[in-house]
XYZ file of C-alpha atoms in Angstrom:
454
model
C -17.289 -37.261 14.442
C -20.991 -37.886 15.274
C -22.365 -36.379 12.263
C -22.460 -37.719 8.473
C -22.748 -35.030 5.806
C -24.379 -36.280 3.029
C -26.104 -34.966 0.113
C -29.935 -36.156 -0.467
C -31.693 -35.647 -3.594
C -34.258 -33.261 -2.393
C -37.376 -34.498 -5.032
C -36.946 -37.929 -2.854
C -37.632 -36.259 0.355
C -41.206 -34.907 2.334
C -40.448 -32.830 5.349
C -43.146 -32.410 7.837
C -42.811 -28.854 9.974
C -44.120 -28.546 13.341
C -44.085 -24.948 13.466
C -45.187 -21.380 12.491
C -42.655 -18.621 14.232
C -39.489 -18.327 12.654
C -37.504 -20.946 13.412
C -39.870 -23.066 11.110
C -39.874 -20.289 8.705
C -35.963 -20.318 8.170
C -35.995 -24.066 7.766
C -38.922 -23.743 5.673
C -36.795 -21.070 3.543
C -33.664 -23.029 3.060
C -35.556 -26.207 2.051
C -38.079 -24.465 -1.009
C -34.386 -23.432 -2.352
C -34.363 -27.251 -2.991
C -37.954 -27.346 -4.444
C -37.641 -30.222 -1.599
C -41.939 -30.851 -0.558
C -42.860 -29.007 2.775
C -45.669 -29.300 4.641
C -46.003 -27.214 8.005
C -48.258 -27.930 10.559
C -49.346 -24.646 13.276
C -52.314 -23.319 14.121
C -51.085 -19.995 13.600
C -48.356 -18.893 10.825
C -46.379 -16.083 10.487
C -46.761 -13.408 7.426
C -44.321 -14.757 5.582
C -45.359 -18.273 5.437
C -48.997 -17.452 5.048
C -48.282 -16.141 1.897
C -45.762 -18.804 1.101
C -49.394 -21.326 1.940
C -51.708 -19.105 -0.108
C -49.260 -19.326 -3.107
C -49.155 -23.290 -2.691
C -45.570 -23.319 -2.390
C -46.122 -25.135 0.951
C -48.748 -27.025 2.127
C -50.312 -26.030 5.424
C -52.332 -28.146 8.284
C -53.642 -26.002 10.964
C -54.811 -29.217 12.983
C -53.286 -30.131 16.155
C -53.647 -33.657 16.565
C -50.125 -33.972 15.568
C -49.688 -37.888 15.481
C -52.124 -38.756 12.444
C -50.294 -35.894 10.474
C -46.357 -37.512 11.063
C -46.247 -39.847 7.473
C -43.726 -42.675 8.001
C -40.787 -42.122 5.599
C -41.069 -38.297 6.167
C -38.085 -36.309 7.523
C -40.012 -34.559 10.628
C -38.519 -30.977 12.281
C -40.110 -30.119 15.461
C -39.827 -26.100 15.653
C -42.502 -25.156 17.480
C -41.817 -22.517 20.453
C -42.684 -25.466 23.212
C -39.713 -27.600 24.390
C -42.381 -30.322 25.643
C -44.533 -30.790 22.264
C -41.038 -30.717 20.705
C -40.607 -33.780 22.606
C -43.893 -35.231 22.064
C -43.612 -34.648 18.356
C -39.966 -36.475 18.589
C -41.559 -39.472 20.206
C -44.571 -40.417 17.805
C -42.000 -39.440 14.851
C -39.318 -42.128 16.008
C -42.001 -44.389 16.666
C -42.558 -44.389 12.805
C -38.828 -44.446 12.150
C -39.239 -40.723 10.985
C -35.892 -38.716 11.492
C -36.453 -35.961 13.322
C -34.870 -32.637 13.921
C -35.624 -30.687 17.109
C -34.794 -27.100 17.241
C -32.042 -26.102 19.700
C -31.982 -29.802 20.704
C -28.984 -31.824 18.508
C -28.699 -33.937 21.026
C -31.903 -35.596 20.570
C -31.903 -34.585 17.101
C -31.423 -37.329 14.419
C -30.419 -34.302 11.763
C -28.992 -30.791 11.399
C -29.365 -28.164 9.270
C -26.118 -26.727 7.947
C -25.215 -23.532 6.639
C -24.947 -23.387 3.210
C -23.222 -21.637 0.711
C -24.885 -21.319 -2.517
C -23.466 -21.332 -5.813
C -26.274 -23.616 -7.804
C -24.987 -26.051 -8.705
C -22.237 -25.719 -6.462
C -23.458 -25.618 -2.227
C -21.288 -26.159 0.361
C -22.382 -27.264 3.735
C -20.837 -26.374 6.849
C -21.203 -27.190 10.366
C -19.829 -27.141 13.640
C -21.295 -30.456 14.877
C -23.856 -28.117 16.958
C -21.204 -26.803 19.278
C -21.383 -23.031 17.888
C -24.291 -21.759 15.211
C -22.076 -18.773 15.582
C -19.027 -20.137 14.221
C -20.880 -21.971 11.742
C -22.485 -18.763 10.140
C -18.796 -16.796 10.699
C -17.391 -19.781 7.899
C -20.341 -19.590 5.841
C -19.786 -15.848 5.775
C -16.085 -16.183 5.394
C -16.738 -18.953 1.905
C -19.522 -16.967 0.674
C -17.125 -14.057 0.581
C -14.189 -15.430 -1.114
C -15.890 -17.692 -3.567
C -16.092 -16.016 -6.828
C -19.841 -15.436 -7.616
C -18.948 -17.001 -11.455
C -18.803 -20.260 -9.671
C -21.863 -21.273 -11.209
C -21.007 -20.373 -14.748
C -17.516 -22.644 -14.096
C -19.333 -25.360 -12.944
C -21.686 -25.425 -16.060
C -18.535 -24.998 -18.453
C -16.769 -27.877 -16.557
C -19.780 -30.496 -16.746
C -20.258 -29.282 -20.755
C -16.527 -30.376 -20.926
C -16.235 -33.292 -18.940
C -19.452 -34.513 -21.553
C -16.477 -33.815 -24.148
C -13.823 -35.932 -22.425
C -15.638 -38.561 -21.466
C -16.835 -39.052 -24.976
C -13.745 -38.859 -27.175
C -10.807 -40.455 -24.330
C -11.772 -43.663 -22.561
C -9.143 -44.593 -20.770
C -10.228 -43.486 -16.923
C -6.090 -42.625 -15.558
C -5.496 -40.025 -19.112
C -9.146 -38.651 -18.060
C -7.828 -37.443 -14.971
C -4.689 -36.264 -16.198
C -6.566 -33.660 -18.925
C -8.709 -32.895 -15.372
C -5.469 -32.364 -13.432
C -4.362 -30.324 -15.954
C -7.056 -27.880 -17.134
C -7.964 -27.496 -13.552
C -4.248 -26.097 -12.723
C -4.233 -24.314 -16.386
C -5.812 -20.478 -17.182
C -8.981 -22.198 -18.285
C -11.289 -21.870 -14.864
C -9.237 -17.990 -13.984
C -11.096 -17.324 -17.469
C -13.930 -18.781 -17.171
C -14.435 -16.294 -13.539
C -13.420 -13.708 -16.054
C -16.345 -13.836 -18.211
C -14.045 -14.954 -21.281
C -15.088 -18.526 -22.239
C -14.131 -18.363 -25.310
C -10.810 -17.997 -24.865
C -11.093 -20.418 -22.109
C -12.471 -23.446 -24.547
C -8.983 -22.642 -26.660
C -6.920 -23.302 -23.745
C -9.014 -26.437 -22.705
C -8.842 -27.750 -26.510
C -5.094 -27.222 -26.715
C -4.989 -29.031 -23.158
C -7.226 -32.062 -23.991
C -4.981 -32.140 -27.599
C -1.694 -32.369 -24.895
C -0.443 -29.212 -26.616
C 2.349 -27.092 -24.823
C 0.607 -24.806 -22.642
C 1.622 -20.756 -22.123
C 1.039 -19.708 -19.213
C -0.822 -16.506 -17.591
C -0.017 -13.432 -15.932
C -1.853 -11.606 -13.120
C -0.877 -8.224 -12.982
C -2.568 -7.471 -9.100
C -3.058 -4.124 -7.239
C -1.769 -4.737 -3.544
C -3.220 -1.831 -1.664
C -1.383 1.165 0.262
C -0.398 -1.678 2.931
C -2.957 -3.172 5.286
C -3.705 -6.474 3.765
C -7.382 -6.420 4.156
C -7.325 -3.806 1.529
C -6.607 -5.883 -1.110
C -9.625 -7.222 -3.066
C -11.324 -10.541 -2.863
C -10.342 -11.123 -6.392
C -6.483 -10.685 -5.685
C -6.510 -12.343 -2.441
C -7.825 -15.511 -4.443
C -5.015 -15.021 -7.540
C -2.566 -14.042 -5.450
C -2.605 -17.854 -3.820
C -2.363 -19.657 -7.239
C 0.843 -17.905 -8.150
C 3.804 -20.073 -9.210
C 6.341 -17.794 -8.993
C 5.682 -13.770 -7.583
C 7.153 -11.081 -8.634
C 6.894 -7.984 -6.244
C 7.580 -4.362 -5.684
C 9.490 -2.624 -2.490
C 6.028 -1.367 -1.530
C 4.411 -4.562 -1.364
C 4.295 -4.881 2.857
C 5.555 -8.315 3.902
C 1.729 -9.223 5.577
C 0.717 -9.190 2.151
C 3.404 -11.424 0.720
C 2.367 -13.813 3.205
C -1.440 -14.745 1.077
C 0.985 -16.080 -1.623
C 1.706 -19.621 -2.166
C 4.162 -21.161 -0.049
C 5.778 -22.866 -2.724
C 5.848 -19.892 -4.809
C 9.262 -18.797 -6.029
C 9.472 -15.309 -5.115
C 10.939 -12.786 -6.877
C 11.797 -9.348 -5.842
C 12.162 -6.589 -8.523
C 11.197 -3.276 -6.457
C 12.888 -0.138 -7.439
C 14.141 3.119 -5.597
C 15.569 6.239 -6.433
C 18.956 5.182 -8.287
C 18.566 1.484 -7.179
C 16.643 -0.404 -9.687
C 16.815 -4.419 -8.441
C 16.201 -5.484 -12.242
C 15.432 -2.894 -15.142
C 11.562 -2.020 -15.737
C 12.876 -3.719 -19.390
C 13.735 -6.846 -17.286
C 10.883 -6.880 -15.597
C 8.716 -6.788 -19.132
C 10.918 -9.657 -20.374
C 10.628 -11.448 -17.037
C 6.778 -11.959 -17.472
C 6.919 -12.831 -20.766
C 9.356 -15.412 -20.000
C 7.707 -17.247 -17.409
C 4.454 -17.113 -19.134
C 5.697 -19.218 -21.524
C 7.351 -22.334 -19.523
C 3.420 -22.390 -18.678
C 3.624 -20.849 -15.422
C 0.767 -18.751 -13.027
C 2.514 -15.200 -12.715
C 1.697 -12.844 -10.329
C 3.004 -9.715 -10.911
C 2.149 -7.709 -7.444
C 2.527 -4.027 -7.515
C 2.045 -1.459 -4.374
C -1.196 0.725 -4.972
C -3.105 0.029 -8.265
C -0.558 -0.801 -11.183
C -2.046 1.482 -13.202
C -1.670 4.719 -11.082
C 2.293 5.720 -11.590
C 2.668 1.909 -11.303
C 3.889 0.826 -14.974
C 1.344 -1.852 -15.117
C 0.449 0.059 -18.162
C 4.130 -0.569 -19.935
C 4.065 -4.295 -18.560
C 0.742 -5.568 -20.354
C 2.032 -4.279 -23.421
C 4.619 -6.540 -23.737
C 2.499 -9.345 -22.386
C -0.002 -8.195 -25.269
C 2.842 -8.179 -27.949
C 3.636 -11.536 -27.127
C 0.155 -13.233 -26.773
C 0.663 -14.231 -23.273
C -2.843 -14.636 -21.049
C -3.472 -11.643 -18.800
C -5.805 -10.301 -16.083
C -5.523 -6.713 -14.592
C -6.900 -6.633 -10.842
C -6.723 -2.686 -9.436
C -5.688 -2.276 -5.967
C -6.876 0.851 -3.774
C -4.296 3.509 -4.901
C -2.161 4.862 -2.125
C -3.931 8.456 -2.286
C -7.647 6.609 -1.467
C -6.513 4.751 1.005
C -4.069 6.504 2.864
C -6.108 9.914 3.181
C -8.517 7.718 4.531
C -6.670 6.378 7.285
C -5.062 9.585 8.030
C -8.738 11.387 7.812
C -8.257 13.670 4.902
C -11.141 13.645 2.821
C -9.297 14.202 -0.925
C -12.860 16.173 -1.495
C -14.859 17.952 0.474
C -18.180 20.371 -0.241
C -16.399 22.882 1.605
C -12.952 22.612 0.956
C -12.332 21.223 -2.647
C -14.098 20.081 -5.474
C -11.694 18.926 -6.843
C -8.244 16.567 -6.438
C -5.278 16.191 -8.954
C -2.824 13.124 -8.650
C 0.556 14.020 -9.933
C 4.034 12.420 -9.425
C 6.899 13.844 -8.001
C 9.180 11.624 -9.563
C 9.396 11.741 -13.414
C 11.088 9.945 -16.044
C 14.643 12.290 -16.065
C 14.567 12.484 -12.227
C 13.933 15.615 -11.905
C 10.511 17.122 -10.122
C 9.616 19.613 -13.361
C 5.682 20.057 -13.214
C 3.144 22.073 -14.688
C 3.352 24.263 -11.791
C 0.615 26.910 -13.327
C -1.921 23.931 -13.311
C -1.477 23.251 -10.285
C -2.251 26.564 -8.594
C -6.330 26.391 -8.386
C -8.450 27.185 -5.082
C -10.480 24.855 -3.781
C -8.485 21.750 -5.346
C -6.482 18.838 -3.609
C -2.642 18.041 -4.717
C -1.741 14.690 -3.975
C 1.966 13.715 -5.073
C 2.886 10.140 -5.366
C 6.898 9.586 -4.693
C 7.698 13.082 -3.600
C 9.670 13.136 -0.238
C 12.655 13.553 -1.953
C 11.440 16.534 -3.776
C 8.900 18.082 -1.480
C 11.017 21.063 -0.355
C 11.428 22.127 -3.825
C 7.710 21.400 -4.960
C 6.541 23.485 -1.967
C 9.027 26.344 -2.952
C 7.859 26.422 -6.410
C 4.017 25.981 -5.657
C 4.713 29.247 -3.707
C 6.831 30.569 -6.227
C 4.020 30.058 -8.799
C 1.106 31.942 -6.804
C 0.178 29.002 -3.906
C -0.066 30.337 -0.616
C 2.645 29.817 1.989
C 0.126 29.091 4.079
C -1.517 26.191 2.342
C -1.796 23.157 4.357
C -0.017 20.187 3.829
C 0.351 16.574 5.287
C 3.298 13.756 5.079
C 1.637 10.296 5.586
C 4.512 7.896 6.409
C 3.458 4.103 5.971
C 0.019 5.080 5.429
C -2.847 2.091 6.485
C -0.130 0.094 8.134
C 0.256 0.106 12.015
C 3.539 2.111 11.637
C 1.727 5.261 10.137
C 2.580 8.662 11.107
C 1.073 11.587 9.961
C 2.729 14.898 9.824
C 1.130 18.210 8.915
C 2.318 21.672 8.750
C 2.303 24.583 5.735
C 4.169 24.954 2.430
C 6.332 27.512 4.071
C 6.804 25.367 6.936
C 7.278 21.611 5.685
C 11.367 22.390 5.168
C 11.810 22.247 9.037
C 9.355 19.584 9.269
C 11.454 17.297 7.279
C 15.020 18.306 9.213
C 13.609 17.488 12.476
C 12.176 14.110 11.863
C 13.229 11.005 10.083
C 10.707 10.116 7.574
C 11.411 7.451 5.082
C 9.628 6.219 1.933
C 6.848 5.272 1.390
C 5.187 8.749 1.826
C 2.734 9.969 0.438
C 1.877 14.048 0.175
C -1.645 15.834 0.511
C -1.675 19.875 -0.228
C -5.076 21.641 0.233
C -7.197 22.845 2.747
C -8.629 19.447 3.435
C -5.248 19.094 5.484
C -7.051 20.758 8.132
C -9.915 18.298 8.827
C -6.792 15.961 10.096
C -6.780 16.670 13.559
C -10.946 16.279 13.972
C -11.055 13.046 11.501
C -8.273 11.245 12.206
C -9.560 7.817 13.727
């Protein structure tokens, strides 16, 4: 490697700016957001940092006698829009053992800029050595995405902590096994969830060598496509100890979890339960308190017919460490990919999510609700049924006509949409194989399939 990253404390540093376009105004922008002192030396300066001069937040030298302005000891960045006063600038600035930056020239560059992810008091600098600035702002992007923005608040509990630690235990090796610990405990998850109170209990009982519980994360996995889920349950999802996961979890989802996760698979089916939705309940509870990160991982959002609802109560009951992350229910998302719009000015105002599963088995529903113009039916779990909901929809007043649409695998690249009318969805289903999951649309926004889909 040809580059040493370092950090520099910035109130120890002068940089000198050749420069007033806006290359010298981005360097001049990343280095006020470390109150670092800038001085910038053009004839001419852009808007920006003309107002940046006039409010003294820079100091500006319109001269162009260059060498009496280059202060030995400063770090010098030649960014004017003139490859050969670049080099001049270079030469005098060496000749004072100056480092010296030249834009678009690392070569003869004695420092970069990198990007830089900001989470004050946290940054992270990347760089790609100079070989790609568009790679390097693709990783920044990628970090700055899937950091939590609580960082900083984490980073301030942590230091008020370690001023704790290093204060009442002085021997260095049990130091770092409290910092190993809280670290891998629920302590920073709560401290990204706004609750720092119960986040200094955990660290006290942690620092006191107490038995730990554990913590559940009761996550919303999306319809499918994995770059549904949400930044937050991408980033839980990968601290999991042990998983446990439903039938409509897709396997490219599965594969964000921790490879040394035990995984657990508890999905259910029509008459083919894996383990009891009792079991399950117990199951959490259990591992929760041998101290262990669960992940419970449902299809959808748990709480929309997913019996995330039923789970946390138990977890509640039992004082066991929770966090709730929704997922993008299955109607959302897979109307979406199948270009349905659940609403629509001219088409419905208004959309009703119902199941077509319930508790006895049976597909019994308040039929007379149901029947309203201008209103969406989605059904969650209703292939089985759906020739006997579409009989009794038209039994109860619905149109025979009324559109409806079968989306098989929705968001996934195995979706198939297939659309037809109440009266006609019977031979629909006897002339093609379509398997769970599927989800149902009825309403007139059925028809805006064929123009939207994408």
């Amino acid at each position: 490697m040809n580059w040493l990253p370092l950090y520099h404390r910035s109130n120890n540093v002068k940089f000198i700016i050749f420069g007033g376009g806006q290359v010298a105004q981005r360097k001049v922008q990343t280095l006020l957001k470390f109150d670092v002192d800038v001085t910038l030396i053009s004839p001419k300066l852009m808007p920006v940092l003309q107002n940046l001069a006039s409010e003294a937040k820079i100091k500006h030298l319109a001269s162009e006698a260059l060498q009496e302005h280059v202060i030995a000891g400063s770090c010098v960045v030649a960014a004017t829009n003139n490859s050969a006063v670049n080099k001049s600038i270079s030469q005098w600035a060496k000749a004072l053992t100056c480092p010296v930056s030249i834009a678009d020239d690392p070569l003869n560059s004695d420092f970069i800029f990198p990007a830089i992810v900001d989470r004050n008091p946290v940054t992270i600098a990347i760089s790609s050595s100079s070989e790609s600035p568009a790679l390097t702002r693709y990783l920044r992007n990628q970090l700055d995405a899937a950091l939590p923005t609580r960082i900083p608040q984490l980073a301030n509990f942590v230091s008020r902590l370690r001023k704790s630690i290093r204060s009442s235990v002085e021997n260095t090796e049990q130091r770092q096994r409290i910092w190993r610990k809280l670290m891998s405990s629920a302590m920073p998850n709560l401290v990204l969830a706004g609750k720092e109170d119960q986040a200094l209990v955990i660290s006290d009982s942690v620092i006191a060598d107490k038995e730990q519980l554990g913590q559940v994360f009761l996550v919303g996995a999306g319809p499918g496509d994995p770059e549904l889920l949400t930044l937050k349950a991408v980033r839980l999802i990968q601290q999991a100890d042990v998983v446990f996961y439903d039938r409509l979890v897709s396997p490219a989802i599965l594969e964000y979890c921790n490879p040394k996760a035990e995984m657990r698979y508890v999905g259910k089916a029509m008459s083919d339960h894996a383990v009891p939705q009792e079991g399950i309940n117990q199951l959490l509870v259990d591992h929760a308190k041998l101290g262990k990160t669960v992940l419970r991982l449902k299809g959808g959002d748990p709480f929309i017919f997913g019996r995330g609802g039923e789970e946390i109560e138990q977890l509640a009951e039992d004082g066991i460490p929770f966090q709730v992350v929704p997922g993008i229910t299955a109607a959302s998302g897979c109307s979406s990919y199948a270009g349905i719009p659940l609403t629509h000015r001219d088409y419905a105002q208004s959309v009703r999510f119902v199941t077509g599963h319930l508790k006895d088995g049976t597909t019994d529903l308040p039929w007379d609700e149901l029947i309203h113009p201008q209103q969406t039916l989605v059904i969650y779990m209703g292939l089985t049924g759906i020739v006997h909901i579409s009989q009794q929809l038209i039994a109860h007043g619905m149109s025979s006509d009324t559109s409806i649409a079968l989306i098989e695998k929705g968001t996934q690249p195995e979706q198939k949409v297939y659309t037809s009318t109440l009266a006609g969805i019977e031979g629909v289903i006897s002339t093609n194989k379509i398997s769970a999951p599927t989800l149902t649309i009825i309403g007139d926004v059925v028809k805006l399939h064929k123009k939207l889909i994408w």
